Structures are given as structure tokens and as C-alpha cells.
XYZ file of C-alpha atoms in Angstrom:
326
model
C -24.971 1.490 29.044
C -24.907 1.624 25.262
C -22.225 3.833 23.742
C -23.523 6.276 21.115
C -20.945 6.575 18.328
C -20.619 9.018 15.443
C -18.538 8.890 12.261
C -16.937 11.737 10.339
C -16.038 10.284 6.955
C -17.725 7.128 5.655
C -15.284 5.850 3.017
C -13.462 2.532 2.854
C -11.632 2.613 6.194
C -14.794 3.766 7.986
C -16.672 0.771 6.594
C -14.114 -1.518 8.205
C -14.664 0.127 11.584
C -18.442 -0.046 11.129
C -18.289 -3.787 10.475
C -16.186 -4.265 13.603
C -18.463 -2.165 15.794
C -21.486 -4.176 14.649
C -19.925 -7.196 16.422
C -19.295 -5.412 19.739
C -21.983 -5.505 22.403
C -23.071 -2.203 23.910
C -22.292 -0.060 20.840
C -24.698 1.849 18.604
C -23.726 4.062 15.676
C -26.268 6.905 15.566
C -24.674 9.622 13.403
C -22.611 9.580 10.211
C -21.230 12.578 8.358
C -19.666 12.783 4.906
C -19.232 15.565 2.346
C -20.891 13.077 -0.013
C -24.138 12.898 1.933
C -25.459 9.966 -0.093
C -22.486 7.912 1.103
C -23.319 8.769 4.718
C -26.954 7.855 4.077
C -25.947 4.475 2.692
C -23.829 3.748 5.773
C -26.607 4.956 8.084
C -29.005 2.351 6.689
C -26.983 -0.333 8.490
C -27.994 1.056 11.902
C -31.619 1.375 13.078
C -31.379 4.812 14.732
C -28.642 6.400 12.624
C -28.916 9.752 10.850
C -26.791 11.083 7.986
C -25.242 14.549 7.728
C -23.125 16.529 5.285
C -21.743 18.973 7.878
C -19.692 18.156 10.990
C -21.166 20.905 13.168
C -24.707 19.923 12.214
C -24.056 16.346 13.318
C -22.400 17.308 16.596
C -25.130 19.858 17.404
C -27.923 17.395 16.643
C -26.870 14.213 18.439
C -25.152 13.732 21.834
C -22.260 11.318 21.259
C -20.010 9.270 23.533
C -17.246 9.025 20.922
C -16.480 9.853 17.305
C -14.461 8.064 14.627
C -12.669 10.495 12.300
C -11.939 8.694 9.018
C -10.788 11.426 6.656
C -8.120 11.642 3.929
C -4.874 13.396 4.943
C -5.707 16.794 3.412
C -9.085 16.982 5.194
C -7.910 16.884 8.812
C -8.298 19.816 11.162
C -11.858 21.062 11.508
C -13.266 17.693 12.578
C -10.669 17.096 15.291
C -10.903 20.628 16.672
C -14.717 20.555 16.765
C -14.780 17.193 18.549
C -12.087 18.229 21.035
C -13.847 21.525 21.795
C -16.961 19.565 22.760
C -14.965 17.129 24.908
C -15.871 14.043 22.879
C -13.368 11.135 22.874
C -12.298 10.136 19.377
C -10.347 7.697 17.217
C -8.711 9.306 14.185
C -7.249 7.467 11.231
C -3.663 8.020 10.150
C -1.955 10.016 8.807
C -2.989 12.860 11.101
C -2.074 15.572 8.586
C 0.310 16.695 5.872
C 2.641 18.826 7.979
C 3.598 19.327 11.623
C 1.792 22.608 12.368
C -1.809 21.356 12.347
C -1.145 18.151 14.347
C 0.825 20.227 16.879
C -2.179 22.512 17.343
C -4.530 19.555 17.723
C -2.177 17.860 20.182
C -2.047 20.996 22.321
C -5.852 21.120 22.551
C -5.965 17.418 23.486
C -3.463 18.041 26.277
C -5.501 20.962 27.570
C -8.739 18.953 27.550
C -7.094 15.718 28.809
C -9.300 13.910 26.319
C -9.244 10.162 25.666
C -8.242 9.461 22.079
C -6.712 6.890 19.743
C -4.983 6.879 16.353
C -5.458 4.082 13.820
C -2.123 2.279 13.888
C -3.695 -1.168 14.000
C -0.440 -3.102 13.408
C 0.382 -2.500 17.094
C -2.527 -4.811 17.972
C -1.390 -7.568 15.602
C -0.417 -10.822 17.373
C 2.780 -10.975 15.275
C 3.860 -7.560 16.542
C 2.932 -8.429 20.116
C 4.970 -11.640 19.910
C 7.913 -9.809 18.333
C 7.871 -7.321 21.224
C 8.032 -10.246 23.655
C 10.933 -11.929 21.821
C 12.898 -8.679 21.523
C 13.247 -8.632 25.307
C 15.560 -11.649 24.935
C 17.551 -10.272 21.955
C 20.038 -7.539 21.149
C 18.513 -5.509 18.311
C 20.851 -4.437 15.520
C 18.946 -3.248 12.476
C 15.624 -3.393 10.680
C 14.432 -3.581 7.089
C 10.852 -2.563 6.337
C 8.805 -2.852 3.161
C 5.590 -1.717 1.522
C 5.924 -2.968 -2.035
C 2.691 -2.860 -3.962
C 0.506 -1.076 -6.466
C -1.121 2.328 -6.696
C -4.473 2.536 -4.871
C -7.330 3.611 -7.129
C -8.404 6.452 -4.814
C -7.888 9.674 -6.872
C -6.491 11.816 -4.031
C -3.924 9.147 -3.090
C -1.864 9.783 -6.241
C -1.650 13.548 -5.618
C 1.272 14.553 -3.394
C -0.432 17.660 -2.006
C -3.481 15.607 -0.975
C -1.980 12.379 0.387
C 1.574 13.311 1.299
C 2.810 10.409 -0.837
C 3.149 6.709 -0.151
C 5.556 7.020 2.773
C 3.213 9.363 4.649
C -0.111 7.775 3.730
C 0.721 4.067 3.665
C 4.240 3.169 4.752
C 3.688 5.157 7.941
C 2.316 1.864 9.329
C 5.743 0.228 8.976
C 7.430 3.298 10.456
C 5.085 3.185 13.436
C 5.722 -0.528 13.902
C 9.466 0.190 13.959
C 9.011 2.871 16.631
C 6.703 0.668 18.687
C 9.161 -2.226 18.727
C 12.592 -0.561 18.533
C 12.247 2.937 19.952
C 12.624 6.492 18.761
C 14.123 7.657 15.471
C 16.750 10.402 15.733
C 17.640 11.057 12.082
C 16.304 10.228 8.627
C 17.743 10.373 5.127
C 15.331 9.757 2.260
C 15.607 9.270 -1.500
C 12.374 9.165 -3.543
C 11.902 8.971 -7.310
C 9.153 9.015 -9.945
C 10.111 6.233 -12.315
C 7.017 4.991 -14.162
C 3.538 6.062 -13.087
C 3.881 9.795 -13.797
C 4.331 8.865 -17.484
C 1.679 6.176 -17.753
C -1.213 7.524 -15.693
C -2.935 10.886 -15.384
C -2.600 13.200 -12.385
C 0.132 11.223 -10.626
C 2.441 13.502 -8.637
C 3.526 11.106 -5.859
C 6.922 9.351 -6.164
C 6.449 5.692 -7.041
C 9.629 4.376 -5.354
C 11.596 5.431 -2.310
C 13.855 4.417 0.574
C 14.351 6.011 3.981
C 17.365 5.224 6.168
C 16.978 5.959 9.873
C 19.173 6.165 12.947
C 17.570 5.042 16.186
C 18.098 6.377 19.667
C 19.203 2.927 20.851
C 22.074 2.916 18.337
C 20.401 0.667 15.790
C 19.700 1.516 12.164
C 16.786 0.860 9.843
C 15.828 1.210 6.197
C 12.213 1.264 5.113
C 11.482 1.141 1.388
C 8.267 1.428 -0.578
C 7.030 1.229 -4.144
C 3.588 1.704 -5.689
C 4.481 0.942 -9.325
C 4.064 -2.832 -9.047
C 1.103 -4.696 -10.602
C 0.204 -6.296 -7.258
C 1.135 -6.253 -3.591
C 4.398 -8.173 -3.219
C 5.810 -7.508 0.238
C 4.534 -5.659 3.292
C 6.210 -6.063 6.659
C 9.195 -5.508 8.899
C 12.292 -7.660 9.465
C 14.235 -7.187 12.700
C 17.835 -8.437 12.773
C 19.135 -9.417 16.206
C 21.888 -11.470 17.819
C 19.364 -14.324 18.063
C 18.235 -14.317 14.470
C 15.689 -12.469 12.366
C 12.094 -11.674 13.343
C 10.003 -11.464 10.148
C 6.677 -9.694 10.750
C 3.943 -10.084 8.128
C 0.166 -9.810 8.089
C -0.057 -13.599 8.245
C 2.098 -13.888 11.357
C 5.667 -13.947 12.643
C 8.671 -16.098 11.669
C 11.655 -16.294 14.020
C 14.584 -17.467 11.904
C 17.255 -18.512 14.395
C 19.369 -20.469 11.902
C 18.847 -21.694 8.351
C 17.151 -24.880 9.543
C 15.804 -23.534 12.825
C 12.638 -21.520 12.231
C 9.734 -21.010 14.621
C 6.500 -19.783 13.074
C 3.662 -17.963 14.825
C 0.842 -17.866 12.243
C -2.348 -15.937 12.909
C -5.627 -15.069 11.219
C -6.667 -12.583 13.905
C -7.789 -9.159 12.652
C -5.598 -6.426 14.131
C -8.125 -3.862 12.919
C -10.860 -5.578 14.910
C -8.657 -5.764 18.008
C -7.973 -2.035 17.705
C -11.702 -1.255 17.778
C -12.318 -3.594 20.693
C -9.526 -1.865 22.627
C -10.924 1.607 21.944
C -14.457 0.644 22.951
C -13.183 -1.079 26.094
C -11.260 2.083 27.012
C -14.459 4.106 26.604
C -16.488 1.642 28.666
C -13.991 1.394 31.516
C -12.320 4.797 31.421
C -8.978 2.971 31.306
C -6.843 4.413 28.512
C -4.177 1.698 28.882
C -6.157 -0.460 26.440
C -5.213 2.013 23.674
C -1.779 1.263 22.183
C -1.516 4.405 20.049
C -2.835 7.795 21.155
C -2.333 11.173 19.485
C 0.666 12.032 21.649
C 2.511 8.924 20.494
C 1.242 9.042 16.916
C 2.566 12.597 16.636
C 6.107 11.206 16.981
C 5.550 8.683 14.183
C 4.081 11.489 12.080
C 7.228 13.557 12.682
C 9.359 10.771 11.193
C 7.419 10.506 7.919
C 7.194 14.276 7.487
C 10.964 14.457 8.059
C 11.385 11.807 5.348
C 9.479 13.995 2.875
C 11.622 16.980 3.864
C 14.818 14.974 3.421
C 13.743 13.665 0.015
C 13.013 17.228 -1.104
C 16.264 18.733 0.218
C 18.644 15.832 -0.384
C 19.968 16.220 3.167
C 19.474 14.238 6.396
C 16.916 15.584 8.864
C 17.387 15.322 12.628
C 14.340 14.883 14.812
C 13.661 16.879 17.950
C 13.367 14.653 20.989
C 14.748 11.648 19.118
């Protein structure tokens, strides 16, 4: 049976999913919705039976769907998820799942009531480097972690507006935070310091901090610091380093390095696309009804979301924030 898929939002991240789905047998994209209808129409031309829409309800009323991808910017979440859930349609939603805790909590409650299959786009969990690090951690005693997202400001206009994106730690560095949770367990407390050093003076309409660090306490007794910057002229460092009694596990997009001693390094390089593996896992879950293929669902993603929202709260107040259930 061919799965009939719809898309809500057809921007950059949606295009990545569309390219992946085109490689998977038994999948057909038949409906695409975007507030910029011409963008949805352009995406629809890639699929023989696809139609474009400018309104979510119009799309869902017009075409029976087996699943929906929700690829919206942070400030646009809410209506799409609630409409899809109400109709009992499984979905994959891109991170971050909102700008606060209230809306995601409401969405999570409806998912629980409907017992609906879902996924959230934390593709690093599917990365071979992360999978290998999880395997090696079983043989180590974890102590601390250092995470990084050091790069430049994306050109997307809403990204640079705090009220639209939530800032770099919420919109981008959330991937590193989720990787930390996936590998090392729950976060119990965060203390954040953010600053606007350069970009607010040099570019128009920039209200997000351009540097920041978040220190975290973990339930297992370990500690972590994740730092980010978006004032650099290019992407310098993105990844997570885990310090253990058996050396350092350095996770990067290109693979994993296990540094046991200065002259004892084991490398696990990879060119596998974690994003592609994420889509394969979601489609397989839909085809089989087995949700275990999905490594990040809304229930779990909600806990990562709580950490980054707490970081924003801490940066604003200047005080540590404890997490419920951490």
C-alpha cells in the first residue's frame, strides 16, 4: 500500500524531507500547504498527483492522508498540530515545537488522548556517530559534557527576531541539548548567560543574543555546558564532547572520535545522512505500526523543549531554573 503524505510548510527543511521521501518506495506526497501558495505549488510540481493549498483546513478536508509533515517556524506552531491530531492523522513535526511551554503542553495532552503516532525532527539521534557514542558510553563512567554550535546568523528574517524564533539556543542549539539528553539523561537545573555583542549594531532587526552559554546539572550527577554563537563569519564548530573515565567522545557531523589517550584515538567516520535515516524510520513506523523505529516522539521532545525554554528564562532572570521531573 502506498502511503499518502501531506506537508504543512514547504520551506527549506521541508525540501530536505521531500528529497528523502522521493527515494523511499511506497510513498507519495499528494498535498502541500504553505501561506505562500506559490511556494507550495512549486513543491507540488515534483509529485505527479500533488495539489497545493494556502490553508491547512482546506488541505485536510480535500485529501485523505496517511501522515503529515509539519515544517513550520517556531512562532507558527499550534493550529496545524491541533487540526492534524483532531483528525487522527500521524505526523512528524520539526523542532522547536513552540516558543513557550503552554502550547506544547496542550498539544501533548491531545496526543496522549488520541494515542497518535508521531515524531519530532531531532535527526542527530539517528546519526551513526551518536549511535556509536551511546554504545561506547555503556562501557564508560560519564563525567561531563561540552557542547557547541558556533556559526553565523542564518539569512531567514524571522530567525533573527527573538519573539519569532526563540533565539539561537531554542531554534538551533536545541539539537545539541537533545543529543545530550539522549546520551546522558535528564537535565535537572540550568543556568544561562546570553549577550548581544555585535549583530544588533551591525544588522537591522536583530533582537536575538549572538553569544551565550548554558550550564546544566544532570540527574545522573554529571554536568554539562553548551555554548553557541551566531556572530561568526562561518560555521566553526558544531557538536558534543563527552568526557568519561575512558577518554573523550567527540561527536561531529562527520563522525565520532574516541580519544583514549593523546596517541590513542579511534575514529568512526561516516557520510550517512541522519536526516534521511530519520525519514526512513518514520515511514517504516507508519508502514508497520511499530513506533519503536521512532527515536524522538513528542512526549520525549517536550522534555528537551523544557530545557531550552528554561535556559531562556534563566538568561532573562539571571537565576538558575530547576526543571520539573528532572
